mmCIF file of N, CA and C in Angstrom:
data_model
loop_
_atom_site.group_PDB
_atom_site.id
_atom_site.type_symbol
_atom_site.label_atom_id
_atom_site.label_comp_id
_atom_site.label_asym_id
_atom_site.label_seq_id
_atom_site.Cartn_x
_atom_site.Cartn_y
_atom_site.Cartn_z
ATOM 1 N N UNK A 965 154.676 99.346 141.939
ATOM 2 C CA UNK A 965 153.770 99.555 143.034
ATOM 3 C C UNK A 965 154.038 100.934 143.626
ATOM 4 N N UNK A 966 152.962 101.669 143.859
ATOM 5 C CA UNK A 966 153.067 102.991 144.475
ATOM 6 C C UNK A 966 151.938 103.127 145.490
ATOM 7 N N UNK A 967 152.272 102.983 146.773
ATOM 8 C CA UNK A 967 151.266 103.053 147.822
ATOM 9 C C UNK A 967 151.003 104.504 148.195
ATOM 10 N N UNK A 968 149.727 104.867 148.240
ATOM 11 C CA UNK A 968 149.333 106.240 148.555
ATOM 12 C C UNK A 968 148.155 106.237 149.525
ATOM 13 N N UNK A 969 148.073 107.316 150.300
ATOM 14 C CA UNK A 969 146.920 107.545 151.170
ATOM 15 C C UNK A 969 146.799 109.038 151.406
ATOM 16 N N UNK A 970 145.613 109.473 151.791
ATOM 17 C CA UNK A 970 145.382 110.890 152.046
ATOM 18 C C UNK A 970 145.955 111.272 153.402
ATOM 19 N N UNK A 971 146.414 112.525 153.497
ATOM 20 C CA UNK A 971 146.942 113.050 154.746
ATOM 21 C C UNK A 971 145.858 112.983 155.819
ATOM 22 N N UNK A 972 146.270 112.796 157.066
ATOM 23 C CA UNK A 972 145.318 112.773 158.174
ATOM 24 C C UNK A 972 145.966 113.354 159.419
ATOM 25 N N UNK A 973 145.128 113.787 160.345
ATOM 26 C CA UNK A 973 145.576 114.286 161.638
ATOM 27 C C UNK A 973 145.556 113.104 162.597
ATOM 28 N N UNK A 974 146.711 112.668 163.037
ATOM 29 C CA UNK A 974 146.823 111.467 163.866
ATOM 30 C C UNK A 974 146.246 111.654 165.261
ATOM 31 N N UNK A 975 145.903 112.878 165.635
ATOM 32 C CA UNK A 975 145.369 113.125 166.975
ATOM 33 C C UNK A 975 143.866 112.917 167.063
ATOM 34 N N UNK A 976 143.200 112.732 165.939
ATOM 35 C CA UNK A 976 141.752 112.571 165.954
ATOM 36 C C UNK A 976 141.347 111.244 165.314
ATOM 37 N N UNK A 977 140.064 110.941 165.377
ATOM 38 C CA UNK A 977 139.524 109.695 164.843
ATOM 39 C C UNK A 977 139.557 109.734 163.321
ATOM 40 N N UNK A 978 140.259 108.790 162.722
ATOM 41 C CA UNK A 978 140.380 108.720 161.264
ATOM 42 C C UNK A 978 140.443 107.274 160.797
ATOM 43 N N UNK A 979 139.877 107.027 159.648
ATOM 44 C CA UNK A 979 140.063 105.779 158.905
ATOM 45 C C UNK A 979 140.479 106.178 157.503
ATOM 46 N N UNK A 980 141.614 105.683 157.064
ATOM 47 C CA UNK A 980 142.109 105.976 155.719
ATOM 48 C C UNK A 980 142.409 104.665 155.008
ATOM 49 N N UNK A 981 142.023 104.607 153.743
ATOM 50 C CA UNK A 981 142.386 103.457 152.928
ATOM 51 C C UNK A 981 143.734 103.728 152.283
ATOM 52 N N UNK A 982 144.512 102.676 152.101
ATOM 53 C CA UNK A 982 145.790 102.763 151.397
ATOM 54 C C UNK A 982 145.572 102.139 150.024
ATOM 55 N N UNK A 983 145.968 102.879 148.983
ATOM 56 C CA UNK A 983 145.753 102.446 147.608
ATOM 57 C C UNK A 983 147.079 102.162 146.923
ATOM 58 N N UNK A 984 147.039 101.262 145.937
ATOM 59 C CA UNK A 984 148.177 101.064 145.041
ATOM 60 C C UNK A 984 147.876 101.846 143.770
ATOM 61 N N UNK A 985 148.505 103.013 143.632
ATOM 62 C CA UNK A 985 148.248 103.890 142.490
ATOM 63 C C UNK A 985 148.671 103.257 141.171
ATOM 64 N N UNK A 986 149.610 102.324 141.213
ATOM 65 C CA UNK A 986 150.077 101.669 139.989
ATOM 66 C C UNK A 986 149.142 100.547 139.545
ATOM 67 N N UNK A 987 148.181 100.185 140.394
ATOM 68 C CA UNK A 987 147.233 99.120 140.063
ATOM 69 C C UNK A 987 145.807 99.671 140.061
ATOM 70 N N UNK A 988 145.624 100.805 139.385
ATOM 71 C CA UNK A 988 144.302 101.429 139.256
ATOM 72 C C UNK A 988 143.641 101.710 140.602
ATOM 73 N N UNK A 989 144.438 102.183 141.549
ATOM 74 C CA UNK A 989 143.957 102.564 142.883
ATOM 75 C C UNK A 989 143.243 101.439 143.625
ATOM 76 N N UNK A 990 143.788 100.244 143.512
ATOM 77 C CA UNK A 990 143.259 99.108 144.254
ATOM 78 C C UNK A 990 143.536 99.322 145.745
ATOM 79 N N UNK A 991 142.536 99.085 146.585
ATOM 80 C CA UNK A 991 142.712 99.211 148.033
ATOM 81 C C UNK A 991 143.546 98.034 148.526
ATOM 82 N N UNK A 992 144.665 98.342 149.208
ATOM 83 C CA UNK A 992 145.562 97.289 149.690
ATOM 84 C C UNK A 992 145.707 97.298 151.208
ATOM 85 N N UNK A 993 145.023 98.220 151.882
ATOM 86 C CA UNK A 993 145.120 98.251 153.334
ATOM 87 C C UNK A 993 144.405 99.445 153.919
ATOM 88 N N UNK A 994 144.623 99.637 155.239
ATOM 89 C CA UNK A 994 143.975 100.753 155.914
ATOM 90 C C UNK A 994 144.858 101.297 157.020
ATOM 91 N N UNK A 995 144.550 102.524 157.406
ATOM 92 C CA UNK A 995 145.198 103.202 158.523
ATOM 93 C C UNK A 995 144.079 103.693 159.425
ATOM 94 N N UNK A 996 144.181 103.427 160.723
ATOM 95 C CA UNK A 996 143.148 103.838 161.669
ATOM 96 C C UNK A 996 143.782 104.532 162.866
ATOM 97 N N UNK A 997 143.168 105.633 163.291
ATOM 98 C CA UNK A 997 143.613 106.358 164.484
ATOM 99 C C UNK A 997 142.409 106.660 165.362
ATOM 100 N N UNK A 998 142.688 107.021 166.616
ATOM 101 C CA UNK A 998 141.639 107.439 167.527
ATOM 102 C C UNK A 998 140.868 106.308 168.162
ATOM 103 N N UNK A 999 141.433 105.129 168.171
ATOM 104 C CA UNK A 999 140.778 103.988 168.801
ATOM 105 C C UNK A 999 141.104 103.982 170.296
ATOM 106 N N UNK A 1000 140.622 102.970 170.997
ATOM 107 C CA UNK A 1000 140.920 102.849 172.425
ATOM 108 C C UNK A 1000 142.411 102.656 172.654
ATOM 109 N N UNK A 1001 143.048 101.889 171.774
ATOM 110 C CA UNK A 1001 144.497 101.732 171.861
ATOM 111 C C UNK A 1001 145.150 102.983 171.301
ATOM 112 N N UNK A 1002 146.162 103.460 171.982
ATOM 113 C CA UNK A 1002 146.863 104.659 171.540
ATOM 114 C C UNK A 1002 147.716 104.328 170.325
ATOM 115 N N UNK A 1003 147.778 105.235 169.381
ATOM 116 C CA UNK A 1003 148.659 105.074 168.234
ATOM 117 C C UNK A 1003 147.924 105.019 166.920
ATOM 118 N N UNK A 1004 148.712 104.837 165.880
ATOM 119 C CA UNK A 1004 148.215 104.728 164.515
ATOM 120 C C UNK A 1004 148.340 103.266 164.113
ATOM 121 N N UNK A 1005 147.231 102.656 163.763
ATOM 122 C CA UNK A 1005 147.212 101.244 163.384
ATOM 123 C C UNK A 1005 147.227 101.138 161.866
ATOM 124 N N UNK A 1006 148.182 100.363 161.344
ATOM 125 C CA UNK A 1006 148.326 100.202 159.898
ATOM 126 C C UNK A 1006 148.270 98.716 159.575
ATOM 127 N N UNK A 1007 147.497 98.365 158.571
ATOM 128 C CA UNK A 1007 147.419 96.987 158.101
ATOM 129 C C UNK A 1007 147.431 97.009 156.577
ATOM 130 N N UNK A 1008 148.388 96.297 155.990
ATOM 131 C CA UNK A 1008 148.525 96.262 154.535
ATOM 132 C C UNK A 1008 148.479 94.825 154.034
ATOM 133 N N UNK A 1009 147.900 94.639 152.872
ATOM 134 C CA UNK A 1009 147.867 93.347 152.191
ATOM 135 C C UNK A 1009 147.301 92.249 153.086
ATOM 136 N N UNK A 1010 146.021 92.420 153.432
ATOM 137 C CA UNK A 1010 145.267 91.442 154.232
ATOM 138 C C UNK A 1010 145.937 91.119 155.558
ATOM 139 N N UNK A 1011 146.555 92.107 156.173
ATOM 140 C CA UNK A 1011 147.165 91.918 157.484
ATOM 141 C C UNK A 1011 148.533 91.274 157.467
ATOM 142 N N UNK A 1012 149.103 91.059 156.285
ATOM 143 C CA UNK A 1012 150.446 90.477 156.220
ATOM 144 C C UNK A 1012 151.510 91.439 156.725
ATOM 145 N N UNK A 1013 151.242 92.739 156.640
ATOM 146 C CA UNK A 1013 152.168 93.763 157.137
ATOM 147 C C UNK A 1013 151.370 94.669 158.069
ATOM 148 N N UNK A 1014 151.579 94.517 159.374
ATOM 149 C CA UNK A 1014 150.829 95.294 160.362
ATOM 150 C C UNK A 1014 151.790 95.925 161.356
ATOM 151 N N UNK A 1015 151.391 97.093 161.853
ATOM 152 C CA UNK A 1015 152.192 97.772 162.864
ATOM 153 C C UNK A 1015 151.310 98.809 163.564
ATOM 154 N N UNK A 1016 151.720 99.176 164.758
ATOM 155 C CA UNK A 1016 151.119 100.310 165.458
ATOM 156 C C UNK A 1016 152.234 101.311 165.692
ATOM 157 N N UNK A 1017 152.079 102.516 165.167
ATOM 158 C CA UNK A 1017 153.106 103.545 165.292
ATOM 159 C C UNK A 1017 152.598 104.678 166.177
ATOM 160 N N UNK A 1018 153.518 105.560 166.552
ATOM 161 C CA UNK A 1018 153.162 106.688 167.420
ATOM 162 C C UNK A 1018 152.964 107.987 166.657
ATOM 163 N N UNK A 1019 153.671 108.144 165.539
ATOM 164 C CA UNK A 1019 153.632 109.422 164.830
ATOM 165 C C UNK A 1019 153.297 109.227 163.354
ATOM 166 N N UNK A 1020 152.896 110.325 162.733
ATOM 167 C CA UNK A 1020 152.597 110.315 161.301
ATOM 168 C C UNK A 1020 153.844 109.963 160.493
ATOM 169 N N UNK A 1021 155.007 110.486 160.905
ATOM 170 C CA UNK A 1021 156.254 110.186 160.187
ATOM 171 C C UNK A 1021 156.589 108.698 160.238
ATOM 172 N N UNK A 1022 156.358 108.059 161.393
ATOM 173 C CA UNK A 1022 156.589 106.611 161.492
ATOM 174 C C UNK A 1022 155.628 105.858 160.581
ATOM 175 N N UNK A 1023 154.396 106.319 160.503
ATOM 176 C CA UNK A 1023 153.403 105.711 159.615
ATOM 177 C C UNK A 1023 153.878 105.781 158.166
ATOM 178 N N UNK A 1024 154.319 106.969 157.754
ATOM 179 C CA UNK A 1024 154.819 107.145 156.388
ATOM 180 C C UNK A 1024 156.031 106.262 156.130
ATOM 181 N N UNK A 1025 156.931 106.178 157.107
ATOM 182 C CA UNK A 1025 158.122 105.348 156.966
ATOM 183 C C UNK A 1025 157.784 103.884 156.792
ATOM 184 N N UNK A 1026 156.801 103.397 157.552
ATOM 185 C CA UNK A 1026 156.396 101.998 157.433
ATOM 186 C C UNK A 1026 155.809 101.721 156.051
ATOM 187 N N UNK A 1027 154.902 102.586 155.595
ATOM 188 C CA UNK A 1027 154.280 102.390 154.278
ATOM 189 C C UNK A 1027 155.335 102.457 153.177
ATOM 190 N N UNK A 1028 156.252 103.422 153.270
ATOM 191 C CA UNK A 1028 157.341 103.521 152.285
ATOM 192 C C UNK A 1028 158.228 102.279 152.316
ATOM 193 N N UNK A 1029 158.506 101.776 153.503
ATOM 194 C CA UNK A 1029 159.352 100.593 153.632
ATOM 195 C C UNK A 1029 158.717 99.369 153.004
ATOM 196 N N UNK A 1030 157.430 99.158 153.268
ATOM 197 C CA UNK A 1030 156.725 98.024 152.662
ATOM 198 C C UNK A 1030 156.732 98.166 151.143
ATOM 199 N N UNK A 1031 156.459 99.371 150.667
ATOM 200 C CA UNK A 1031 156.484 99.620 149.220
ATOM 201 C C UNK A 1031 157.857 99.307 148.627
ATOM 202 N N UNK A 1032 158.916 99.766 149.273
ATOM 203 C CA UNK A 1032 160.280 99.547 148.765
ATOM 204 C C UNK A 1032 160.648 98.076 148.730
ATOM 205 N N UNK A 1033 160.344 97.369 149.806
ATOM 206 C CA UNK A 1033 160.682 95.942 149.868
ATOM 207 C C UNK A 1033 159.917 95.165 148.805
ATOM 208 N N UNK A 1034 158.623 95.424 148.680
ATOM 209 C CA UNK A 1034 157.837 94.693 147.687
ATOM 210 C C UNK A 1034 158.263 95.042 146.264
ATOM 211 N N UNK A 1035 158.590 96.308 146.013
ATOM 212 C CA UNK A 1035 159.104 96.678 144.686
ATOM 213 C C UNK A 1035 160.415 95.962 144.392
ATOM 214 N N UNK A 1036 161.269 95.845 145.396
ATOM 215 C CA UNK A 1036 162.542 95.138 145.213
ATOM 216 C C UNK A 1036 162.295 93.656 144.916
ATOM 217 N N UNK A 1037 161.400 93.035 145.681
ATOM 218 C CA UNK A 1037 161.107 91.614 145.473
ATOM 219 C C UNK A 1037 160.457 91.359 144.115
ATOM 220 N N UNK A 1038 159.653 92.314 143.663
ATOM 221 C CA UNK A 1038 158.974 92.164 142.375
ATOM 222 C C UNK A 1038 159.827 92.633 141.204
ATOM 223 N N UNK A 1039 160.979 93.237 141.502
ATOM 224 C CA UNK A 1039 161.879 93.693 140.454
ATOM 225 C C UNK A 1039 161.429 94.967 139.774
ATOM 226 N N UNK A 1040 160.650 95.799 140.468
ATOM 227 C CA UNK A 1040 160.176 97.063 139.904
ATOM 228 C C UNK A 1040 161.278 98.100 140.036
ATOM 229 N N UNK A 1041 161.551 98.795 138.936
ATOM 230 C CA UNK A 1041 162.582 99.837 138.935
ATOM 231 C C UNK A 1041 162.034 101.122 139.536
ATOM 232 N N UNK A 1042 162.798 101.744 140.418
ATOM 233 C CA UNK A 1042 162.460 103.055 140.977
ATOM 234 C C UNK A 1042 163.559 104.020 140.576
ATOM 235 N N UNK A 1043 163.172 105.233 140.253
ATOM 236 C CA UNK A 1043 164.186 106.207 139.874
ATOM 237 C C UNK A 1043 164.952 106.657 141.107
ATOM 238 N N UNK A 1044 166.302 106.722 141.021
ATOM 239 C CA UNK A 1044 167.096 107.116 142.175
ATOM 240 C C UNK A 1044 166.781 108.539 142.601
ATOM 241 N N UNK A 1045 166.738 108.747 143.893
ATOM 242 C CA UNK A 1045 166.474 110.070 144.425
ATOM 243 C C UNK A 1045 165.032 110.519 144.299
ATOM 244 N N UNK A 1046 164.137 109.583 144.020
ATOM 245 C CA UNK A 1046 162.729 109.923 143.877
ATOM 246 C C UNK A 1046 162.196 110.414 145.220
ATOM 247 N N UNK A 1047 161.592 111.592 145.231
ATOM 248 C CA UNK A 1047 161.082 112.171 146.466
ATOM 249 C C UNK A 1047 159.771 111.497 146.853
ATOM 250 N N UNK A 1048 159.654 111.180 148.107
ATOM 251 C CA UNK A 1048 158.457 110.527 148.607
ATOM 252 C C UNK A 1048 157.266 111.474 148.569
ATOM 253 N N UNK A 1049 156.102 110.946 148.248
ATOM 254 C CA UNK A 1049 154.888 111.743 148.249
ATOM 255 C C UNK A 1049 154.431 112.075 149.657
ATOM 256 N N UNK A 1050 154.935 111.389 150.671
ATOM 257 C CA UNK A 1050 154.474 111.594 152.040
ATOM 258 C C UNK A 1050 155.133 112.785 152.703
ATOM 259 N N UNK A 1051 156.228 113.276 152.169
ATOM 260 C CA UNK A 1051 156.964 114.357 152.809
ATOM 261 C C UNK A 1051 156.650 115.700 152.155
ATOM 262 N N UNK A 1052 155.391 115.911 151.882
ATOM 263 C CA UNK A 1052 154.939 117.183 151.350
ATOM 264 C C UNK A 1052 154.500 118.052 152.519
ATOM 265 N N UNK A 1053 154.467 119.337 152.313
ATOM 266 C CA UNK A 1053 153.963 120.207 153.372
ATOM 267 C C UNK A 1053 152.464 120.379 153.188
ATOM 268 N N UNK A 1054 151.744 120.246 154.272
ATOM 269 C CA UNK A 1054 150.297 120.375 154.245
ATOM 270 C C UNK A 1054 149.878 121.515 155.155
ATOM 271 N N UNK A 1055 148.797 122.178 154.800
ATOM 272 C CA UNK A 1055 148.338 123.291 155.648
ATOM 273 C C UNK A 1055 147.863 122.810 156.995
#
């Protein structure tokens, strides 16, 4: 399992889908910002994993954490020291 989403500016109105790149880009959740409630709203796997975070880094950490736990439970091997796709520099 490899969860991916496009970069977004958390200060403005955004809706982003979260995809599982290892399952032919199946949509597994969404990320929403700019609602009446302050923060970044994340819902994965039909709402089984939900959170409201304050920053983009917290959002990335939550998605990475869910990915790691589910990969561990499913017995998926990850290469040690694999760099996260979320910690790239963006313009």
